Coordinates of C-alpha atoms in Angstrom, one line a residue:
Chain A
M7 CA -82.4 -93.8 -59.8
M8 CA -79.8 -92.2 -62.0
A9 CA -82.3 -91.4 -64.7
K10 CA -84.7 -89.9 -62.2
S11 CA -82.2 -87.5 -60.8
K12 CA -81.2 -86.4 -64.3
T13 CA -84.7 -85.4 -65.2
I14 CA -85.0 -83.5 -62.0
N15 CA -81.7 -81.6 -62.8
R16 CA -82.9 -80.7 -66.3
S17 CA -86.1 -79.1 -65.1
S18 CA -84.6 -77.8 -61.8
S19 CA -84.7 -74.1 -62.8
R20 CA -88.4 -74.3 -63.3
Y21 CA -88.7 -75.7 -59.8
I22 CA -86.6 -72.8 -58.5
Y23 CA -88.9 -70.3 -60.0
M24 CA -92.0 -72.1 -58.7
F25 CA -90.4 -72.3 -55.3
I26 CA -89.5 -68.6 -55.2
L27 CA -92.9 -67.6 -56.5
Q28 CA -94.7 -69.8 -53.9
K29 CA -92.6 -68.3 -51.1
L30 CA -93.1 -64.8 -52.4
L31 CA -96.9 -65.2 -52.5
T32 CA -96.9 -66.6 -49.0
Y33 CA -94.7 -63.8 -47.8
L34 CA -96.9 -61.1 -49.3
L35 CA -100.0 -62.8 -47.9
I36 CA -98.6 -63.1 -44.4
M37 CA -97.3 -59.5 -44.6
F38 CA -100.8 -58.2 -45.5
G39 CA -102.3 -60.3 -42.7
A40 CA -99.8 -59.1 -40.2
F41 CA -100.4 -55.4 -41.1
T42 CA -104.1 -55.9 -40.8
A43 CA -103.6 -57.7 -37.5
C44 CA -101.5 -54.7 -36.2
F45 CA -104.2 -52.3 -37.4
I46 CA -106.9 -54.2 -35.6
L47 CA -104.8 -54.7 -32.5
L48 CA -104.1 -50.9 -32.2
R49 CA -107.7 -49.8 -32.9
F50 CA -109.2 -52.2 -30.4
V51 CA -106.9 -51.8 -27.4
P52 CA -108.8 -49.9 -24.8
G53 CA -107.5 -46.5 -23.7
D54 CA -107.9 -42.9 -24.8
P55 CA -104.5 -41.4 -25.6
L56 CA -105.9 -38.0 -26.8
G57 CA -108.1 -37.6 -23.7
T58 CA -105.2 -38.6 -21.4
L59 CA -103.0 -36.1 -23.1
L60 CA -105.5 -33.2 -22.8
T61 CA -106.1 -34.0 -19.2
S62 CA -102.4 -34.0 -18.4
I63 CA -102.0 -30.7 -20.2
E64 CA -104.9 -29.3 -18.2
Q65 CA -103.4 -30.4 -15.0
Q66 CA -100.0 -29.0 -16.0
Y67 CA -101.4 -25.5 -16.7
G68 CA -104.0 -25.6 -14.0
W69 CA -107.1 -24.6 -16.0
R70 CA -109.9 -26.5 -17.6
L71 CA -111.0 -26.4 -21.2
P72 CA -114.6 -25.8 -22.0
P73 CA -116.1 -29.2 -23.1
E74 CA -117.1 -28.0 -26.6
D75 CA -113.5 -26.7 -27.3
K76 CA -112.2 -30.0 -26.0
A77 CA -114.5 -31.9 -28.4
R78 CA -113.4 -29.7 -31.3
I79 CA -109.7 -30.2 -30.5
I80 CA -110.2 -34.0 -30.3
S81 CA -112.1 -34.2 -33.6
E82 CA -109.5 -32.0 -35.3
Y83 CA -106.7 -34.3 -34.0
K84 CA -108.7 -37.4 -35.0
R85 CA -108.9 -36.1 -38.6
M86 CA -105.1 -35.6 -38.7
F87 CA -104.4 -39.0 -37.2
G88 CA -106.7 -40.8 -39.5
L89 CA -109.0 -41.9 -36.8
E90 CA -112.2 -40.6 -38.3
G91 CA -115.2 -42.5 -39.8
S92 CA -116.0 -46.2 -39.7
I93 CA -113.4 -48.8 -39.1
L94 CA -113.4 -49.8 -42.7
E95 CA -112.7 -46.2 -43.9
Q96 CA -109.9 -46.0 -41.3
Y97 CA -108.5 -49.2 -42.6
I98 CA -108.5 -48.1 -46.2
L99 CA -106.9 -44.8 -45.3
F100 CA -104.3 -46.7 -43.2
L101 CA -103.3 -48.9 -46.0
R102 CA -103.2 -46.1 -48.5
R103 CA -101.0 -43.9 -46.2
V104 CA -98.7 -46.7 -45.0
I105 CA -98.1 -48.7 -48.1
F106 CA -98.4 -46.2 -50.9
E107 CA -97.2 -43.0 -49.3
G108 CA -94.9 -44.4 -46.6
N109 CA -96.6 -41.9 -44.3
L110 CA -97.1 -43.0 -40.7
G111 CA -98.9 -39.8 -39.6
P112 CA -97.8 -37.2 -37.1
S113 CA -96.3 -38.0 -33.7
L114 CA -98.6 -37.1 -30.8
I115 CA -95.9 -36.0 -28.5
S116 CA -93.4 -34.4 -30.9
F117 CA -96.3 -32.9 -32.9
P118 CA -96.2 -32.2 -35.8
T119 CA -93.1 -34.2 -36.7
P120 CA -94.2 -37.2 -38.7
A121 CA -93.6 -40.5 -37.0
Q122 CA -91.4 -41.8 -39.9
N123 CA -89.0 -39.0 -39.3
L124 CA -88.6 -39.9 -35.7
I125 CA -88.1 -43.5 -36.6
S126 CA -85.6 -42.9 -39.4
R127 CA -83.6 -40.7 -37.0
A128 CA -83.4 -43.5 -34.5
L129 CA -82.9 -46.4 -36.9
P130 CA -79.1 -45.8 -37.7
W131 CA -78.2 -46.0 -34.0
T132 CA -80.0 -49.3 -33.6
I133 CA -78.5 -50.8 -36.7
W134 CA -75.1 -49.7 -35.6
L135 CA -75.4 -51.0 -32.0
L136 CA -77.1 -54.3 -32.9
G137 CA -75.1 -54.9 -36.1
I138 CA -71.8 -54.6 -34.4
S139 CA -72.8 -56.7 -31.4
T140 CA -74.5 -59.4 -33.4
I141 CA -71.4 -59.8 -35.7
L142 CA -69.0 -59.6 -32.8
S143 CA -70.8 -62.2 -30.7
W144 CA -71.1 -64.5 -33.7
L145 CA -67.4 -64.3 -34.3
I146 CA -66.4 -64.8 -30.7
G147 CA -69.0 -67.5 -30.0
N148 CA -68.1 -69.5 -33.1
I149 CA -64.3 -69.3 -32.6
L150 CA -64.5 -70.3 -28.9
G151 CA -67.1 -72.9 -29.6
T152 CA -65.0 -74.6 -32.3
L153 CA -61.9 -74.7 -30.0
V154 CA -63.8 -75.9 -27.0
G155 CA -65.8 -78.5 -29.0
W156 CA -62.6 -79.8 -30.6
K157 CA -61.2 -80.5 -27.2
H158 CA -64.4 -81.6 -25.6
G159 CA -64.1 -83.4 -22.3
S160 CA -61.0 -81.5 -21.3
K161 CA -60.9 -79.2 -18.2
T162 CA -61.0 -76.0 -20.2
D163 CA -64.0 -77.3 -22.1
T164 CA -65.9 -78.1 -18.8
V165 CA -65.2 -74.8 -17.3
I166 CA -65.9 -72.6 -20.3
T167 CA -69.1 -74.6 -21.2
A168 CA -70.4 -74.3 -17.6
V169 CA -69.7 -70.5 -17.5
A170 CA -71.3 -70.1 -20.9
L171 CA -74.3 -72.1 -19.8
C172 CA -74.8 -69.9 -16.8
L173 CA -74.1 -66.6 -18.5
S174 CA -76.5 -67.3 -21.4
Q175 CA -79.2 -67.6 -18.7
I176 CA -78.9 -64.0 -17.6
P177 CA -81.4 -61.8 -19.4
Y178 CA -79.2 -59.4 -21.4
Y179 CA -81.0 -56.3 -19.9
Y180 CA -80.0 -57.4 -16.4
L181 CA -76.4 -57.9 -17.5
A182 CA -76.7 -54.3 -18.9
L183 CA -77.8 -53.1 -15.4
L184 CA -74.9 -54.9 -13.8
L185 CA -72.5 -53.4 -16.2
V186 CA -73.9 -49.9 -15.5
L187 CA -73.5 -50.6 -11.8
F188 CA -70.0 -52.0 -11.8
V189 CA -68.2 -50.5 -14.8
A190 CA -69.9 -47.1 -15.2
F191 CA -70.6 -46.1 -11.6
T192 CA -68.2 -48.1 -9.4
L193 CA -65.1 -47.9 -11.7
G194 CA -66.2 -44.8 -13.7
I195 CA -64.3 -45.8 -16.8
L196 CA -67.0 -45.8 -19.4
P197 CA -70.0 -43.6 -20.0
A198 CA -73.4 -45.2 -19.4
M199 CA -75.8 -42.7 -21.0
G200 CA -76.6 -41.8 -24.6
A201 CA -74.8 -42.6 -27.8
Y202 CA -72.2 -39.8 -27.7
S203 CA -71.2 -37.2 -25.2
A204 CA -73.7 -34.4 -25.0
E205 CA -71.4 -31.5 -25.8
L206 CA -70.5 -32.9 -29.2
A207 CA -72.7 -32.6 -32.3
P208 CA -72.9 -35.5 -34.7
S209 CA -70.2 -35.2 -37.3
F210 CA -67.4 -37.2 -38.8
T211 CA -64.6 -35.7 -36.7
P212 CA -62.3 -38.2 -34.9
E213 CA -63.4 -36.7 -31.6
F214 CA -67.0 -37.6 -32.2
I215 CA -66.3 -41.1 -33.6
L216 CA -64.1 -41.8 -30.5
S217 CA -66.9 -40.7 -28.2
M218 CA -69.4 -42.8 -30.1
L219 CA -67.3 -45.9 -29.9
K220 CA -66.8 -45.3 -26.1
H221 CA -70.5 -45.0 -25.7
T222 CA -71.1 -48.2 -27.6
I223 CA -68.8 -50.4 -25.5
L224 CA -71.1 -51.0 -22.5
P225 CA -74.4 -51.6 -24.3
A226 CA -72.7 -53.7 -26.9
S227 CA -70.9 -55.8 -24.4
S228 CA -74.1 -56.6 -22.5
L229 CA -75.5 -58.0 -25.7
V230 CA -72.3 -59.7 -26.8
L231 CA -71.6 -61.5 -23.5
V232 CA -75.0 -63.2 -23.5
S233 CA -75.4 -64.0 -27.2
A234 CA -71.8 -65.1 -27.7
C235 CA -72.5 -67.8 -25.1
G236 CA -75.5 -69.0 -27.1
W237 CA -73.4 -69.2 -30.3
L238 CA -70.6 -70.9 -28.4
I239 CA -72.9 -73.6 -27.1
S240 CA -74.5 -74.4 -30.5
M241 CA -71.1 -74.3 -32.3
R242 CA -69.6 -76.7 -29.7
S243 CA -72.5 -79.2 -30.2
L244 CA -72.1 -79.0 -34.0
I245 CA -68.3 -79.6 -33.8
I246 CA -68.8 -82.5 -31.4
S247 CA -71.5 -84.1 -33.6
I248 CA -69.3 -83.8 -36.7
Q249 CA -66.5 -85.5 -34.8
G250 CA -68.6 -88.6 -34.8
E251 CA -69.1 -88.6 -38.6
D252 CA -67.6 -91.2 -40.8
Y253 CA -65.9 -88.8 -43.2
L254 CA -63.9 -87.3 -40.3
L255 CA -62.8 -90.8 -39.2
F256 CA -61.7 -91.4 -42.8
A257 CA -59.8 -88.1 -42.8
V258 CA -58.0 -89.2 -39.6
A259 CA -57.3 -92.6 -41.1
K260 CA -55.8 -90.9 -44.2
G261 CA -53.3 -89.4 -41.8
L262 CA -54.2 -85.8 -42.3
K263 CA -53.0 -83.3 -39.8
K264 CA -55.3 -82.5 -36.9
N265 CA -55.5 -78.8 -37.5
Y266 CA -56.1 -79.4 -41.2
I267 CA -59.0 -81.6 -40.4
L268 CA -60.4 -79.1 -37.9
M269 CA -60.3 -76.2 -40.4
K270 CA -61.2 -78.0 -43.7
Y271 CA -63.6 -80.7 -42.5
A272 CA -65.1 -79.9 -39.1
F273 CA -65.2 -76.1 -39.1
R274 CA -66.5 -75.7 -42.7
N275 CA -69.3 -78.2 -42.2
A276 CA -70.3 -76.7 -38.9
M277 CA -70.4 -73.2 -40.3
L278 CA -73.4 -73.9 -42.5
P279 CA -76.2 -73.7 -39.9
Q280 CA -74.3 -70.9 -38.1
V281 CA -74.2 -68.7 -41.2
T282 CA -78.0 -69.2 -41.6
G283 CA -78.3 -68.4 -37.9
L284 CA -76.4 -65.2 -38.4
A285 CA -78.6 -64.2 -41.3
I286 CA -81.7 -64.7 -39.2
S287 CA -80.4 -62.8 -36.3
L288 CA -79.3 -59.9 -38.5
G289 CA -83.0 -59.8 -39.7
F290 CA -84.1 -59.5 -36.1
I291 CA -81.8 -56.5 -35.5
V292 CA -84.5 -53.9 -35.4
N293 CA -86.4 -55.6 -32.6
G294 CA -83.3 -56.8 -30.9
A295 CA -82.7 -54.8 -27.8
Y296 CA -85.4 -52.5 -26.7
L297 CA -84.4 -52.8 -23.1
V298 CA -80.7 -52.3 -23.5
E299 CA -81.3 -49.1 -25.4
W300 CA -83.8 -48.1 -22.6
I301 CA -81.3 -48.8 -19.8
F302 CA -78.4 -46.9 -21.6
N303 CA -80.6 -44.1 -22.9
Y304 CA -79.3 -45.1 -26.3
P305 CA -81.3 -43.1 -28.9
G306 CA -82.3 -46.0 -31.1
I307 CA -85.6 -47.6 -32.0
G308 CA -86.0 -49.4 -28.7
Y309 CA -85.6 -46.2 -26.7
L310 CA -88.1 -44.4 -29.0
F311 CA -90.5 -47.3 -28.6
V312 CA -90.4 -47.4 -24.8
T313 CA -90.8 -43.6 -24.6
A314 CA -93.7 -43.8 -27.1
I315 CA -95.3 -46.6 -25.0
N316 CA -95.1 -44.6 -21.8
L317 CA -96.6 -41.5 -23.4
L318 CA -99.1 -43.5 -25.6
D319 CA -97.7 -41.9 -28.8
F320 CA -100.0 -43.8 -31.1
N321 CA -98.5 -43.3 -34.5
V322 CA -94.9 -43.9 -33.4
I323 CA -95.9 -47.1 -31.7
Q324 CA -97.8 -48.2 -34.8
G325 CA -94.9 -47.2 -37.0
I326 CA -92.3 -49.2 -35.0
L327 CA -94.6 -52.2 -34.8
L328 CA -95.1 -52.2 -38.5
L329 CA -91.4 -51.7 -39.2
T330 CA -90.5 -54.6 -36.9
V331 CA -93.1 -56.9 -38.4
F332 CA -91.8 -55.9 -41.9
T333 CA -88.1 -56.5 -41.2
V334 CA -88.7 -59.8 -39.4
L335 CA -90.9 -61.2 -42.1
T336 CA -88.6 -60.0 -44.9
A337 CA -85.6 -61.5 -43.2
N338 CA -87.4 -64.8 -42.8
F339 CA -88.4 -64.7 -46.5
I340 CA -84.8 -64.0 -47.7
V341 CA -83.4 -66.8 -45.5
E342 CA -86.0 -69.2 -46.8
I343 CA -85.0 -68.3 -50.4
L344 CA -81.3 -68.5 -49.7
Y345 CA -81.4 -71.6 -47.6
P346 CA -80.9 -74.1 -50.5
I347 CA -78.0 -72.0 -51.8
L348 CA -76.3 -72.1 -48.4
D349 CA -76.9 -75.7 -47.8
P350 CA -76.7 -77.8 -51.0
R351 CA -78.3 -80.8 -49.2
I352 CA -81.6 -78.9 -49.3
R353 CA -83.2 -78.7 -52.7
Y354 CA -85.7 -76.3 -54.1
W355 CA -87.8 -79.2 -55.3
G356 CA -89.5 -81.9 -53.3
K357 CA -89.7 -82.1 -49.5
Chain B
M10 CA -103.3 -99.2 -13.1
N11 CA -100.2 -101.3 -13.3
I12 CA -99.0 -99.5 -16.3
R13 CA -99.6 -96.2 -14.7
L14 CA -97.6 -96.9 -11.6
E15 CA -94.7 -98.1 -13.8
N16 CA -94.9 -94.9 -15.8
I17 CA -94.7 -92.7 -12.7
Q18 CA -91.7 -94.7 -11.5
R19 CA -90.1 -94.4 -14.9
F20 CA -90.8 -90.7 -14.9
L21 CA -89.1 -90.1 -11.6
A22 CA -86.2 -92.5 -11.9
P23 CA -84.0 -90.1 -14.0
L24 CA -83.9 -87.8 -11.0
R25 CA -81.6 -90.3 -9.3
Y26 CA -79.0 -90.6 -12.0
N27 CA -79.1 -87.4 -14.1
F28 CA -77.0 -84.8 -12.4
K29 CA -78.4 -81.7 -14.2
L30 CA -82.0 -82.7 -13.6
K31 CA -81.2 -83.3 -9.9
I32 CA -79.6 -79.8 -9.5
G33 CA -82.3 -78.1 -11.6
V34 CA -85.1 -79.7 -9.7
S35 CA -83.5 -79.0 -6.3
I36 CA -82.9 -75.3 -7.0
F37 CA -86.4 -74.9 -8.4
L38 CA -88.1 -76.7 -5.5
L39 CA -86.1 -74.6 -3.1
L40 CA -87.4 -71.4 -4.8
L41 CA -90.9 -72.8 -5.0
M42 CA -90.8 -73.6 -1.2
L43 CA -89.7 -70.1 -0.4
G44 CA -92.6 -68.8 -2.5
I45 CA -95.1 -71.2 -1.0
F46 CA -94.1 -70.5 2.6
E47 CA -93.9 -66.8 2.0
P48 CA -96.7 -66.0 4.6
I49 CA -94.9 -68.0 7.3
I50 CA -91.5 -66.4 6.5
N51 CA -93.1 -63.0 6.4
K52 CA -94.7 -63.6 9.8
F53 CA -91.3 -64.6 11.2
I54 CA -89.3 -61.6 9.9
I55 CA -91.7 -58.7 9.7
G56 CA -94.7 -60.0 11.7
G57 CA -97.1 -60.6 8.9
K58 CA -97.3 -57.1 7.6
N59 CA -97.7 -56.2 3.9
P60 CA -94.1 -56.3 2.6
I61 CA -94.7 -53.3 0.3
E62 CA -96.2 -51.1 2.9
I63 CA -94.1 -47.9 3.0
G64 CA -92.3 -46.7 6.0
L65 CA -92.4 -49.8 8.2
F66 CA -88.7 -49.4 9.2
K67 CA -86.0 -46.8 8.8
P68 CA -85.0 -46.4 5.1
L69 CA -81.7 -47.7 3.7
L70 CA -80.6 -49.7 6.8
P71 CA -77.5 -51.9 6.1
P72 CA -77.9 -55.7 6.2
S73 CA -78.2 -56.9 9.8
I74 CA -79.7 -59.8 11.8
S75 CA -83.1 -58.3 12.0
H76 CA -83.0 -57.3 8.3
I77 CA -81.0 -59.8 6.4
L78 CA -80.8 -57.7 3.3
G79 CA -81.4 -54.3 4.9
T80 CA -84.2 -52.0 4.0
D81 CA -84.9 -50.0 0.9
M82 CA -85.5 -46.3 0.1
W83 CA -89.0 -46.4 1.5
G84 CA -88.2 -48.3 4.6
R85 CA -89.3 -51.8 3.6
D86 CA -87.5 -55.0 4.5
T87 CA -85.8 -56.1 1.3
F88 CA -85.8 -59.8 2.2
A89 CA -89.5 -59.9 2.9
M90 CA -90.1 -58.0 -0.4
L91 CA -87.8 -60.4 -2.2
I92 CA -89.7 -63.5 -1.0
A93 CA -93.0 -61.9 -1.9
G94 CA -91.7 -60.9 -5.3
L95 CA -90.5 -64.5 -5.8
K96 CA -93.9 -65.8 -4.9
Y97 CA -95.7 -63.6 -7.4
S98 CA -93.1 -63.9 -10.2
L99 CA -93.3 -67.7 -9.9
T100 CA -97.1 -67.6 -9.8
I101 CA -97.3 -65.5 -13.0
G102 CA -94.6 -67.6 -14.7
L103 CA -96.1 -71.0 -13.8
L104 CA -99.7 -69.9 -14.5
A105 CA -98.7 -68.5 -17.9
G106 CA -96.5 -71.6 -18.5
A107 CA -99.4 -73.9 -17.7
I108 CA -101.9 -72.1 -19.9
S109 CA -99.5 -71.9 -22.8
T110 CA -98.5 -75.6 -22.5
L111 CA -102.2 -76.4 -22.5
I112 CA -102.8 -74.4 -25.7
G113 CA -99.6 -75.9 -27.1
V114 CA -100.7 -79.5 -26.3
V115 CA -104.1 -79.1 -27.8
M116 CA -102.7 -77.4 -30.9
A117 CA -100.0 -80.1 -31.3
L118 CA -102.4 -83.0 -30.9
L119 CA -104.9 -81.5 -33.4
S120 CA -102.3 -80.7 -36.0
G121 CA -100.0 -83.7 -35.4
Y122 CA -102.5 -86.4 -34.8
K123 CA -105.3 -85.3 -37.0
G124 CA -103.0 -84.3 -39.9
G125 CA -104.3 -83.1 -43.2
I126 CA -106.0 -79.7 -43.3
W127 CA -105.7 -79.4 -39.5
D128 CA -102.0 -79.7 -39.7
V129 CA -101.6 -77.3 -42.6
S130 CA -103.6 -74.5 -41.0
L131 CA -102.6 -75.0 -37.4
N132 CA -99.0 -75.5 -38.1
G133 CA -99.0 -72.5 -40.4
F134 CA -100.5 -70.4 -37.7
T135 CA -98.0 -71.7 -35.1
N136 CA -95.1 -70.7 -37.5
L137 CA -96.6 -67.3 -38.1
M138 CA -96.9 -66.7 -34.3
L139 CA -93.3 -67.8 -33.9
V140 CA -92.0 -65.0 -36.2
I141 CA -94.2 -62.2 -35.1
P142 CA -92.4 -60.0 -32.6
S143 CA -94.5 -60.7 -29.5
W144 CA -92.8 -58.5 -26.9
P145 CA -93.6 -55.1 -28.5
I146 CA -97.2 -56.3 -28.9
L147 CA -97.4 -57.3 -25.3
A148 CA -95.9 -54.0 -24.3
I149 CA -98.5 -52.1 -26.3
I150 CA -101.4 -54.1 -24.8
A151 CA -100.0 -53.7 -21.3
A152 CA -99.5 -50.0 -21.8
Y153 CA -103.1 -49.4 -23.0
V154 CA -104.7 -51.7 -20.4
R155 CA -102.7 -50.3 -17.5
K156 CA -104.5 -52.0 -14.6
I157 CA -103.8 -55.7 -15.1
D158 CA -104.2 -58.4 -12.5
I159 CA -102.1 -61.6 -12.2
V160 CA -104.5 -63.8 -14.1
T161 CA -105.0 -61.4 -17.1
M162 CA -101.2 -60.9 -17.2
S163 CA -100.6 -64.7 -17.2
I164 CA -103.2 -65.2 -20.0
L165 CA -101.6 -62.4 -22.1
L166 CA -98.1 -63.9 -21.6
A167 CA -99.5 -67.3 -22.5
I168 CA -101.1 -66.1 -25.7
F169 CA -97.6 -65.1 -27.0
S170 CA -95.6 -68.0 -25.6
W171 CA -97.5 -71.1 -26.6
P172 CA -96.0 -71.6 -30.1
V173 CA -92.6 -72.8 -28.9
A174 CA -94.3 -75.5 -26.8
A175 CA -96.6 -76.4 -29.7
R176 CA -93.8 -76.9 -32.1
T177 CA -91.7 -79.2 -29.8
I178 CA -94.7 -81.3 -28.9
R179 CA -96.1 -81.6 -32.4
A180 CA -92.8 -83.1 -33.7
Q181 CA -93.1 -85.7 -31.0
V182 CA -96.8 -86.5 -31.7
L183 CA -95.8 -87.0 -35.4
S184 CA -93.2 -89.5 -34.4
L185 CA -95.3 -91.3 -31.7
K186 CA -98.4 -91.8 -33.8
E187 CA -96.4 -93.9 -36.3
R188 CA -95.3 -96.4 -33.6
A189 CA -96.4 -100.0 -33.9
Y190 CA -98.2 -100.0 -30.6
V191 CA -100.4 -97.1 -31.7
D192 CA -101.2 -99.0 -34.9
L193 CA -102.1 -102.0 -32.8
A194 CA -104.4 -99.9 -30.6
R195 CA -106.1 -98.5 -33.7
I196 CA -106.7 -102.0 -35.1
T197 CA -108.0 -103.1 -31.7
G198 CA -110.7 -100.4 -32.2
L199 CA -109.8 -97.8 -29.6
S200 CA -111.2 -94.4 -30.2
D201 CA -109.0 -91.4 -31.1
L202 CA -109.4 -90.0 -27.6
E203 CA -108.4 -93.3 -26.0
I204 CA -105.4 -93.6 -28.2
I205 CA -104.3 -90.1 -27.4
F206 CA -104.7 -90.4 -23.7
L207 CA -103.6 -94.1 -23.1
E208 CA -101.0 -94.6 -25.8
I209 CA -99.6 -91.3 -26.9
M210 CA -99.8 -89.2 -23.8
P211 CA -97.3 -91.3 -21.7
G212 CA -94.6 -90.9 -24.3
L213 CA -95.4 -87.2 -24.6
L214 CA -95.0 -86.3 -20.9
P215 CA -91.3 -85.5 -21.0
Y216 CA -91.8 -83.2 -24.0
I217 CA -94.7 -81.5 -22.3
G218 CA -92.3 -81.0 -19.4
V219 CA -89.8 -79.4 -21.7
G220 CA -92.5 -77.2 -23.2
F221 CA -93.8 -76.2 -19.8
A222 CA -90.3 -75.2 -18.6
N223 CA -89.6 -73.3 -21.8
S224 CA -92.9 -71.4 -21.7
T225 CA -92.4 -70.6 -18.1
I226 CA -89.0 -69.1 -18.8
G227 CA -90.4 -67.2 -21.7
A228 CA -93.3 -65.8 -19.7
I229 CA -91.1 -64.7 -16.8
L230 CA -88.6 -63.1 -19.2
A231 CA -91.3 -61.2 -21.0
E232 CA -92.9 -60.1 -17.7
T233 CA -89.7 -58.8 -16.2
G234 CA -89.0 -57.0 -19.4
L235 CA -92.4 -55.3 -19.2
E236 CA -91.7 -54.3 -15.6
L237 CA -88.4 -52.8 -16.5
I238 CA -90.2 -50.2 -18.5
G239 CA -92.8 -49.6 -15.8
L240 CA -95.6 -51.8 -17.1
S241 CA -96.4 -54.0 -14.1
P242 CA -99.6 -55.5 -12.7
G243 CA -100.9 -53.3 -9.9
N244 CA -100.8 -53.9 -6.2
I245 CA -98.4 -56.7 -6.0
V246 CA -94.6 -56.9 -5.9
T247 CA -92.6 -59.0 -8.3
L248 CA -88.9 -59.5 -8.8
G249 CA -88.9 -57.4 -11.9
L250 CA -90.7 -54.6 -10.1
I251 CA -88.1 -54.5 -7.4
V252 CA -85.4 -54.1 -10.0
Y253 CA -87.5 -51.3 -11.6
W254 CA -87.8 -49.5 -8.3
C255 CA -84.1 -49.7 -7.7
M256 CA -83.5 -48.2 -11.2
Q257 CA -85.9 -45.4 -10.5
W258 CA -84.2 -44.5 -7.2
G259 CA -80.8 -44.6 -8.8
V260 CA -79.7 -47.3 -6.4
L261 CA -76.8 -47.7 -8.9
S262 CA -75.3 -44.3 -8.2
L263 CA -76.2 -44.3 -4.4
G264 CA -74.1 -47.4 -3.8
Y265 CA -76.6 -50.0 -2.5
P266 CA -75.8 -52.7 -5.0
H267 CA -77.3 -55.5 -2.9
L268 CA -80.8 -54.1 -3.3
I269 CA -80.7 -54.7 -7.0
L270 CA -78.4 -57.7 -7.1
A271 CA -80.7 -59.8 -4.9
P272 CA -83.7 -59.8 -7.2
I273 CA -81.5 -60.3 -10.3
L274 CA -79.8 -63.3 -8.7
C275 CA -83.3 -64.8 -7.9
L276 CA -84.4 -64.4 -11.5
V277 CA -81.2 -65.9 -12.8
L278 CA -81.6 -68.9 -10.4
I279 CA -85.1 -69.4 -11.7
F280 CA -84.0 -69.3 -15.4
L281 CA -80.9 -71.5 -14.6
S282 CA -82.9 -74.2 -12.7
L283 CA -85.6 -74.4 -15.4
N284 CA -83.0 -74.7 -18.1
L285 CA -81.1 -77.4 -16.3
I286 CA -84.4 -79.3 -16.0
N287 CA -84.9 -78.8 -19.7
I288 CA -81.4 -80.0 -20.6
G289 CA -81.7 -82.9 -18.1
L290 CA -85.1 -84.1 -19.6
D291 CA -83.6 -83.9 -23.0
E292 CA -80.7 -86.0 -22.0
V293 CA -82.8 -88.6 -20.3
Y294 CA -85.4 -89.0 -23.0
N295 CA -83.1 -88.4 -26.0
P296 CA -80.1 -90.5 -25.2
R297 CA -78.7 -89.9 -28.7
L298 CA -78.5 -86.2 -27.9
K299 CA -76.1 -86.7 -25.1
K300 CA -73.8 -88.5 -27.5
I301 CA -74.3 -85.7 -30.1
T302 CA -73.9 -82.6 -27.9
G303 CA -71.6 -84.2 -25.3
M304 CA -73.1 -82.0 -22.5

């Protein structure tokens, strides 16, 4: 047994490279497959965004285009949007543009602004809102979960767990609606629309930052309230399961102080899966909260996506879908690679 | 036959002693009853008219005996609409849940029981589906297709919610097929289908129940999310659609909170009851879990 583990150790760096290479290949393959799937999905959904747009413009201005002009406009647009030729030609053009040029094509509604500009303008807001709420809920949930789990069976534990169980069942976007209703409208304390007040221009003045923080509180708390409860419940279970472990019994038998055991034994061991969980949810940031942004008119990716969906803004929809797929798959890949580092019980080699 | 009866009894027995299962099933049955008897309730309160017909009553009446929850902006009885919404939301959720559980069970049995290349390919596909962001894709399809009926909607929701069920059930199939009694059945010369339905299925039922509850929750969540941005199946009212209308009218600023609170409460009750059933089933069939989680 000893001899065997030694040989494994000696050649373990080779296993690590093999492992990473294997994961990398799978990752690239899946990414390629997912991009192709997105392309196919978007070409084959029924509907005629260009025709719809032209009709709505016609209705708006009250005159009709001659059909030959209409056909010319549509074919010109199709050229610009890369919708010409056979499906195969379109596919090659799509891959060339997206992967090598990073060009997602012009937006249909905010023509001719390229879709990637719209997306990169919205992205910082989403990263800020989701980043801060993910980290906050993680901290709150884990701290409360540890305390409650440590004293499980007590009255506080029963009450807090029951409340958390119910609260975690409320879809976060309904909680957002309730917050708008009670805090923004009834109490009128906090703003419920946008990311900063309309009369200010984005800058690094204290005034702007204060307004930005104020506008973050409500959307962030709707996310934090729900997901902190999820973290709380899982942390509580982890702490309780660790309390049944032999090494904890041994620590108690050694006469160590209760708080020392909590911090050094229970908390540290329970943190492992939670850190991994945090890494995964940070990876999902980009597609985290479409609906919260929509409800609060928060100018992030989600708001852009919902607006684009309602106006059938083809390139923006496609861009956001590709971005989401890319970030989620990449986050998953990174977590898979880092997992054995985070948790020494999992090895790069063997199953 | 004998074995079967015993199984049913064993399957129902936990309802008597597991508190969470009892509460969850009671709330869910109550909601289900309200949905099933919607036509009768409707006849009783608004005389069998279409609850979403505009202008049946005066708009924005406060709650009273004839209109328990008052009326909305367009003069419709909120309670009648709520019950109708409950009916359709549950129909969509349960239909989608059933379809995705069916897909999940087939996938899980193929990959778990058959093993080998089946397992590698199907399990890989399941894992891929798990990481792909399904809601944006659903929203795109719903946006382009516009006119969707209940069945199409349910199928669409099911296509994106089966992987969770498949994963849970597959793990159980893997464990069940190694049991001694399954080996015994194999030696006795039973066919694969006989083994699956007579030996493995009974042990799988609670997990299928968990998968079904999970997919139903997922489907209703996704559906209400779509409705919140205005992508709803046409011609029917659902709980999510009522919330959407309330948002559009600015009920929030007008000061008629009960109009929007009632449908949200209904949805939360659906989610809560299904989740309690989930946790209850887990506790009953995974006694070790109760010790571990202490819930």
